[in-house]
Amino acid sequence: EFMENVVRSAPLHDIGKITVSDVILNKPGRLTEEEYEIMKTHAIAGEQIIDKTIKIIPDADYLVEAKALAGGHHEKWNGKGYPRGLSGEDIPLSARIMAVADVFDALVSKRCYKEPYSYEKAFSIIEEDAGSHFDPKVAEAFLEAKEEVIEIAKSFVIRLIKTNTKTRIPPKISI
């Protein structure tokens, strides 16, 4: 049930970004300190949005996990993350899992401010940051599943390209 709730919740991890200006979200360069502080508010905003949703749909158990994901996926194992500076196992397990997946996705995806990294480079960064940014056990499990992760990432890119071709939007992701 936990894993099912995490899978259902994962797409909501950044829902709080709807409260952040597109000017900041789509900025092609590095964010200023002020812009970064605004960007960081999306974690708490996400928790608040999901909390309101829980009150409307109380029987959706996965939303409790979604709230933990939204609020905790930028926390770091060493306590240097945000929004609360949680560390170690004080960070909800679902958020620790999402942190690895979210960073990997950010690394291998093209963004308006960067080109995608190779899968190997992204795996290397996850490995280097295990024990500081990431829960070492979660990072280890992720790295042990490299081949499956690559297959999932590639299938997502293929679906995205097919969807963009149908809507005539040029894809922004390279394989």
PDB file of N, CA, C and O in Angstrom, residues 11-61:
ATOM      1  N   PRO A  11       3.376  12.377  -8.954  1.00  0.00           N
ATOM      2  CA  PRO A  11       3.118  13.495  -9.877  1.00  0.00           C
ATOM      3  C   PRO A  11       2.723  14.804  -9.184  1.00  0.00           C
ATOM      4  O   PRO A  11       2.772  15.867  -9.807  1.00  0.00           O
ATOM      5  N   LEU A  12       2.356  14.727  -7.914  1.00  0.00           N
ATOM      6  CA  LEU A  12       1.932  15.922  -7.187  1.00  0.00           C
ATOM      7  C   LEU A  12       3.069  16.595  -6.417  1.00  0.00           C
ATOM      8  O   LEU A  12       2.851  17.620  -5.771  1.00  0.00           O
ATOM      9  N   HIS A  13       4.280  16.051  -6.486  1.00  0.00           N
ATOM     10  CA  HIS A  13       5.356  16.553  -5.618  1.00  0.00           C
ATOM     11  C   HIS A  13       5.666  18.030  -5.826  1.00  0.00           C
ATOM     12  O   HIS A  13       6.064  18.706  -4.897  1.00  0.00           O
ATOM     13  N   ASP A  14       5.483  18.543  -7.018  1.00  0.00           N
ATOM     14  CA  ASP A  14       5.783  19.952  -7.304  1.00  0.00           C
ATOM     15  C   ASP A  14       4.532  20.797  -7.524  1.00  0.00           C
ATOM     16  O   ASP A  14       4.606  21.879  -8.109  1.00  0.00           O
ATOM     17  N   ILE A  15       3.392  20.336  -7.034  1.00  0.00           N
ATOM     18  CA  ILE A  15       2.147  21.073  -7.254  1.00  0.00           C
ATOM     19  C   ILE A  15       2.223  22.501  -6.713  1.00  0.00           C
ATOM     20  O   ILE A  15       1.604  23.410  -7.241  1.00  0.00           O
ATOM     21  N   GLY A  16       3.037  22.724  -5.696  1.00  0.00           N
ATOM     22  CA  GLY A  16       3.191  24.058  -5.132  1.00  0.00           C
ATOM     23  C   GLY A  16       3.805  25.059  -6.091  1.00  0.00           C
ATOM     24  O   GLY A  16       3.717  26.279  -5.877  1.00  0.00           O
ATOM     25  N   LYS A  17       4.404  24.570  -7.175  1.00  0.00           N
ATOM     26  CA  LYS A  17       4.990  25.489  -8.161  1.00  0.00           C
ATOM     27  C   LYS A  17       3.941  26.320  -8.873  1.00  0.00           C
ATOM     28  O   LYS A  17       4.282  27.327  -9.499  1.00  0.00           O
ATOM     29  N   ILE A  18       2.676  25.937  -8.761  1.00  0.00           N
ATOM     30  CA  ILE A  18       1.639  26.775  -9.374  1.00  0.00           C
ATOM     31  C   ILE A  18       1.551  28.127  -8.685  1.00  0.00           C
ATOM     32  O   ILE A  18       0.959  29.057  -9.222  1.00  0.00           O
ATOM     33  N   THR A  19       2.164  28.255  -7.512  1.00  0.00           N
ATOM     34  CA  THR A  19       2.162  29.536  -6.792  1.00  0.00           C
ATOM     35  C   THR A  19       3.393  30.386  -7.109  1.00  0.00           C
ATOM     36  O   THR A  19       3.516  31.498  -6.610  1.00  0.00           O
ATOM     37  N   VAL A  20       4.293  29.841  -7.930  1.00  0.00           N
ATOM     38  CA  VAL A  20       5.541  30.543  -8.271  1.00  0.00           C
ATOM     39  C   VAL A  20       5.403  31.123  -9.680  1.00  0.00           C
ATOM     40  O   VAL A  20       4.929  30.449 -10.596  1.00  0.00           O
ATOM     41  N   SER A  21       5.830  32.345  -9.841  1.00  0.00           N
ATOM     42  CA  SER A  21       5.740  33.033 -11.129  1.00  0.00           C
ATOM     43  C   SER A  21       6.443  32.260 -12.243  1.00  0.00           C
ATOM     44  O   SER A  21       7.541  31.731 -12.059  1.00  0.00           O
ATOM     45  N   ASP A  22       5.812  32.243 -13.423  1.00  0.00           N
ATOM     46  CA  ASP A  22       6.436  31.631 -14.601  1.00  0.00           C
ATOM     47  C   ASP A  22       7.752  32.308 -14.962  1.00  0.00           C
ATOM     48  O   ASP A  22       8.627  31.687 -15.562  1.00  0.00           O
ATOM     49  N   VAL A  23       7.876  33.571 -14.615  1.00  0.00           N
ATOM     50  CA  VAL A  23       9.124  34.297 -14.889  1.00  0.00           C
ATOM     51  C   VAL A  23      10.286  33.603 -14.166  1.00  0.00           C
ATOM     52  O   VAL A  23      11.374  33.453 -14.716  1.00  0.00           O
ATOM     53  N   ILE A  24      10.032  33.156 -12.952  1.00  0.00           N
ATOM     54  CA  ILE A  24      11.058  32.441 -12.181  1.00  0.00           C
ATOM     55  C   ILE A  24      11.186  30.998 -12.674  1.00  0.00           C
ATOM     56  O   ILE A  24      12.288  30.504 -12.907  1.00  0.00           O
ATOM     57  N   LEU A  25      10.053  30.319 -12.844  1.00  0.00           N
ATOM     58  CA  LEU A  25      10.080  28.913 -13.261  1.00  0.00           C
ATOM     59  C   LEU A  25      10.771  28.708 -14.604  1.00  0.00           C
ATOM     60  O   LEU A  25      11.427  27.695 -14.818  1.00  0.00           O
ATOM     61  N   ASN A  26      10.609  29.654 -15.505  1.00  0.00           N
ATOM     62  CA  ASN A  26      11.148  29.504 -16.863  1.00  0.00           C
ATOM     63  C   ASN A  26      12.371  30.364 -17.136  1.00  0.00           C
ATOM     64  O   ASN A  26      12.754  30.554 -18.288  1.00  0.00           O
ATOM     65  N   LYS A  27      12.973  30.888 -16.101  1.00  0.00           N
ATOM     66  CA  LYS A  27      14.150  31.736 -16.273  1.00  0.00           C
ATOM     67  C   LYS A  27      15.288  30.928 -16.900  1.00  0.00           C
ATOM     68  O   LYS A  27      15.646  29.861 -16.403  1.00  0.00           O
ATOM     69  N   PRO A  28      15.871  31.415 -17.971  1.00  0.00           N
ATOM     70  CA  PRO A  28      16.914  30.659 -18.652  1.00  0.00           C
ATOM     71  C   PRO A  28      18.272  30.653 -17.938  1.00  0.00           C
ATOM     72  O   PRO A  28      19.123  29.839 -18.249  1.00  0.00           O
ATOM     73  N   GLY A  29      18.454  31.503 -16.984  1.00  0.00           N
ATOM     74  CA  GLY A  29      19.741  31.567 -16.275  1.00  0.00           C
ATOM     75  C   GLY A  29      19.588  31.220 -14.809  1.00  0.00           C
ATOM     76  O   GLY A  29      18.542  30.776 -14.349  1.00  0.00           O
ATOM     77  N   ARG A  30      20.653  31.445 -14.078  1.00  0.00           N
ATOM     78  CA  ARG A  30      20.680  31.159 -12.646  1.00  0.00           C
ATOM     79  C   ARG A  30      19.729  32.098 -11.903  1.00  0.00           C
ATOM     80  O   ARG A  30      19.621  33.281 -12.231  1.00  0.00           O
ATOM     81  N   LEU A  31      19.041  31.568 -10.895  1.00  0.00           N
ATOM     82  CA  LEU A  31      18.138  32.390 -10.092  1.00  0.00           C
ATOM     83  C   LEU A  31      18.935  33.278  -9.147  1.00  0.00           C
ATOM     84  O   LEU A  31      19.981  32.872  -8.635  1.00  0.00           O
ATOM     85  N   THR A  32      18.413  34.480  -8.893  1.00  0.00           N
ATOM     86  CA  THR A  32      19.010  35.341  -7.873  1.00  0.00           C
ATOM     87  C   THR A  32      18.662  34.741  -6.510  1.00  0.00           C
ATOM     88  O   THR A  32      17.789  33.861  -6.411  1.00  0.00           O
ATOM     89  N   GLU A  33      19.280  35.240  -5.453  1.00  0.00           N
ATOM     90  CA  GLU A  33      18.955  34.760  -4.103  1.00  0.00           C
ATOM     91  C   GLU A  33      17.477  34.967  -3.805  1.00  0.00           C
ATOM     92  O   GLU A  33      16.819  34.095  -3.235  1.00  0.00           O
ATOM     93  N   GLU A  34      16.969  36.134  -4.169  1.00  0.00           N
ATOM     94  CA  GLU A  34      15.555  36.446  -3.928  1.00  0.00           C
ATOM     95  C   GLU A  34      14.643  35.490  -4.698  1.00  0.00           C
ATOM     96  O   GLU A  34      13.659  34.977  -4.155  1.00  0.00           O
ATOM     97  N   GLU A  35      14.963  35.241  -5.962  1.00  0.00           N
ATOM     98  CA  GLU A  35      14.170  34.318  -6.775  1.00  0.00           C
ATOM     99  C   GLU A  35      14.224  32.899  -6.205  1.00  0.00           C
ATOM    100  O   GLU A  35      13.204  32.195  -6.173  1.00  0.00           O
ATOM    101  N   TYR A  36      15.399  32.499  -5.742  1.00  0.00           N
ATOM    102  CA  TYR A  36      15.557  31.164  -5.161  1.00  0.00           C
ATOM    103  C   TYR A  36      14.720  31.022  -3.886  1.00  0.00           C
ATOM    104  O   TYR A  36      14.082  29.984  -3.665  1.00  0.00           O
ATOM    105  N   GLU A  37      14.682  32.061  -3.072  1.00  0.00           N
ATOM    106  CA  GLU A  37      13.859  32.033  -1.858  1.00  0.00           C
ATOM    107  C   GLU A  37      12.378  31.893  -2.224  1.00  0.00           C
ATOM    108  O   GLU A  37      11.630  31.170  -1.565  1.00  0.00           O
ATOM    109  N   ILE A  38      11.963  32.564  -3.289  1.00  0.00           N
ATOM    110  CA  ILE A  38      10.579  32.436  -3.760  1.00  0.00           C
ATOM    111  C   ILE A  38      10.338  31.011  -4.262  1.00  0.00           C
ATOM    112  O   ILE A  38       9.312  30.391  -3.935  1.00  0.00           O
ATOM    113  N   MET A  39      11.273  30.480  -5.031  1.00  0.00           N
ATOM    114  CA  MET A  39      11.143  29.118  -5.561  1.00  0.00           C
ATOM    115  C   MET A  39      10.991  28.107  -4.416  1.00  0.00           C
ATOM    116  O   MET A  39      10.183  27.175  -4.493  1.00  0.00           O
ATOM    117  N   LYS A  40      11.728  28.311  -3.351  1.00  0.00           N
ATOM    118  CA  LYS A  40      11.692  27.377  -2.224  1.00  0.00           C
ATOM    119  C   LYS A  40      10.324  27.335  -1.542  1.00  0.00           C
ATOM    120  O   LYS A  40      10.005  26.346  -0.883  1.00  0.00           O
ATOM    121  N   THR A  41       9.515  28.347  -1.725  1.00  0.00           N
ATOM    122  CA  THR A  41       8.197  28.367  -1.088  1.00  0.00           C
ATOM    123  C   THR A  41       7.252  27.311  -1.672  1.00  0.00           C
ATOM    124  O   THR A  41       6.224  27.003  -1.066  1.00  0.00           O
ATOM    125  N   HIS A  42       7.609  26.732  -2.805  1.00  0.00           N
ATOM    126  CA  HIS A  42       6.703  25.770  -3.442  1.00  0.00           C
ATOM    127  C   HIS A  42       6.496  24.506  -2.605  1.00  0.00           C
ATOM    128  O   HIS A  42       5.446  23.867  -2.710  1.00  0.00           O
ATOM    129  N   ALA A  43       7.442  24.166  -1.751  1.00  0.00           N
ATOM    130  CA  ALA A  43       7.297  22.954  -0.941  1.00  0.00           C
ATOM    131  C   ALA A  43       6.163  23.121   0.082  1.00  0.00           C
ATOM    132  O   ALA A  43       5.279  22.259   0.187  1.00  0.00           O
ATOM    133  N   ILE A  44       6.191  24.206   0.825  1.00  0.00           N
ATOM    134  CA  ILE A  44       5.131  24.466   1.807  1.00  0.00           C
ATOM    135  C   ILE A  44       3.805  24.728   1.093  1.00  0.00           C
ATOM    136  O   ILE A  44       2.753  24.247   1.530  1.00  0.00           O
ATOM    137  N   ALA A  45       3.846  25.455  -0.013  1.00  0.00           N
ATOM    138  CA  ALA A  45       2.616  25.719  -0.780  1.00  0.00           C
ATOM    139  C   ALA A  45       1.988  24.405  -1.237  1.00  0.00           C
ATOM    140  O   ALA A  45       0.768  24.236  -1.178  1.00  0.00           O
ATOM    141  N   GLY A  46       2.817  23.469  -1.677  1.00  0.00           N
ATOM    142  CA  GLY A  46       2.320  22.164  -2.098  1.00  0.00           C
ATOM    143  C   GLY A  46       1.636  21.428  -0.962  1.00  0.00           C
ATOM    144  O   GLY A  46       0.562  20.841  -1.136  1.00  0.00           O
ATOM    145  N   GLU A  47       2.272  21.451   0.205  1.00  0.00           N
ATOM    146  CA  GLU A  47       1.653  20.832   1.392  1.00  0.00           C
ATOM    147  C   GLU A  47       0.289  21.447   1.675  1.00  0.00           C
ATOM    148  O   GLU A  47      -0.671  20.735   1.970  1.00  0.00           O
ATOM    149  N   GLN A  48       0.210  22.770   1.592  1.00  0.00           N
ATOM    150  CA  GLN A  48      -1.049  23.471   1.899  1.00  0.00           C
ATOM    151  C   GLN A  48      -2.135  23.133   0.886  1.00  0.00           C
ATOM    152  O   GLN A  48      -3.294  22.913   1.257  1.00  0.00           O
ATOM    153  N   ILE A  49      -1.764  23.073  -0.381  1.00  0.00           N
ATOM    154  CA  ILE A  49      -2.731  22.737  -1.431  1.00  0.00           C
ATOM    155  C   ILE A  49      -3.266  21.320  -1.210  1.00  0.00           C
ATOM    156  O   ILE A  49      -4.477  21.076  -1.275  1.00  0.00           O
ATOM    157  N   ILE A  50      -2.368  20.400  -0.935  1.00  0.00           N
ATOM    158  CA  ILE A  50      -2.785  19.009  -0.736  1.00  0.00           C
ATOM    159  C   ILE A  50      -3.576  18.859   0.554  1.00  0.00           C
ATOM    160  O   ILE A  50      -4.552  18.101   0.609  1.00  0.00           O
ATOM    161  N   ASP A  51      -3.206  19.606   1.583  1.00  0.00           N
ATOM    162  CA  ASP A  51      -3.955  19.565   2.842  1.00  0.00           C
ATOM    163  C   ASP A  51      -5.408  19.997   2.613  1.00  0.00           C
ATOM    164  O   ASP A  51      -6.341  19.374   3.133  1.00  0.00           O
ATOM    165  N   LYS A  52      -5.605  21.036   1.829  1.00  0.00           N
ATOM    166  CA  LYS A  52      -6.970  21.483   1.504  1.00  0.00           C
ATOM    167  C   LYS A  52      -7.719  20.401   0.725  1.00  0.00           C
ATOM    168  O   LYS A  52      -8.924  20.188   0.938  1.00  0.00           O
ATOM    169  N   THR A  53      -6.997  19.718  -0.150  1.00  0.00           N
ATOM    170  CA  THR A  53      -7.609  18.650  -0.943  1.00  0.00           C
ATOM    171  C   THR A  53      -8.018  17.481  -0.056  1.00  0.00           C
ATOM    172  O   THR A  53      -9.076  16.884  -0.253  1.00  0.00           O
ATOM    173  N   ILE A  54      -7.180  17.158   0.930  1.00  0.00           N
ATOM    174  CA  ILE A  54      -7.497  16.076   1.873  1.00  0.00           C
ATOM    175  C   ILE A  54      -8.803  16.372   2.602  1.00  0.00           C
ATOM    176  O   ILE A  54      -9.609  15.464   2.836  1.00  0.00           O
ATOM    177  N   LYS A  55      -9.033  17.631   2.936  1.00  0.00           N
ATOM    178  CA  LYS A  55     -10.265  18.010   3.636  1.00  0.00           C
ATOM    179  C   LYS A  55     -11.503  17.817   2.746  1.00  0.00           C
ATOM    180  O   LYS A  55     -12.582  17.522   3.234  1.00  0.00           O
ATOM    181  N   ILE A  56     -11.302  17.952   1.443  1.00  0.00           N
ATOM    182  CA  ILE A  56     -12.408  17.777   0.493  1.00  0.00           C
ATOM    183  C   ILE A  56     -12.605  16.297   0.156  1.00  0.00           C
ATOM    184  O   ILE A  56     -13.725  15.838  -0.015  1.00  0.00           O
ATOM    185  N   ILE A  57     -11.488  15.564   0.050  1.00  0.00           N
ATOM    186  CA  ILE A  57     -11.516  14.141  -0.321  1.00  0.00           C
ATOM    187  C   ILE A  57     -10.826  13.343   0.787  1.00  0.00           C
ATOM    188  O   ILE A  57      -9.694  12.894   0.628  1.00  0.00           O
ATOM    189  N   PRO A  58     -11.462  13.160   1.912  1.00  0.00           N
ATOM    190  CA  PRO A  58     -10.796  12.548   3.064  1.00  0.00           C
ATOM    191  C   PRO A  58     -10.429  11.072   2.895  1.00  0.00           C
ATOM    192  O   PRO A  58      -9.544  10.582   3.589  1.00  0.00           O
ATOM    193  N   ASP A  59     -11.070  10.349   1.992  1.00  0.00           N
ATOM    194  CA  ASP A  59     -10.800   8.921   1.842  1.00  0.00           C
ATOM    195  C   ASP A  59      -9.672   8.613   0.864  1.00  0.00           C
ATOM    196  O   ASP A  59      -9.420   7.455   0.559  1.00  0.00           O
ATOM    197  N   ALA A  60      -8.993   9.601   0.362  1.00  0.00           N
ATOM    198  CA  ALA A  60      -7.889   9.395  -0.576  1.00  0.00           C
ATOM    199  C   ALA A  60      -6.575   9.307   0.221  1.00  0.00           C
ATOM    200  O   ALA A  60      -5.861  10.288   0.377  1.00  0.00           O
ATOM    201  N   ASP A  61      -6.287   8.100   0.720  1.00  0.00           N
ATOM    202  CA  ASP A  61      -5.109   7.884   1.572  1.00  0.00           C
ATOM    203  C   ASP A  61      -3.802   8.340   0.918  1.00  0.00           C
ATOM    204  O   ASP A  61      -2.900   8.811   1.600  1.00  0.00           O
TER     205      ASP A  61
END
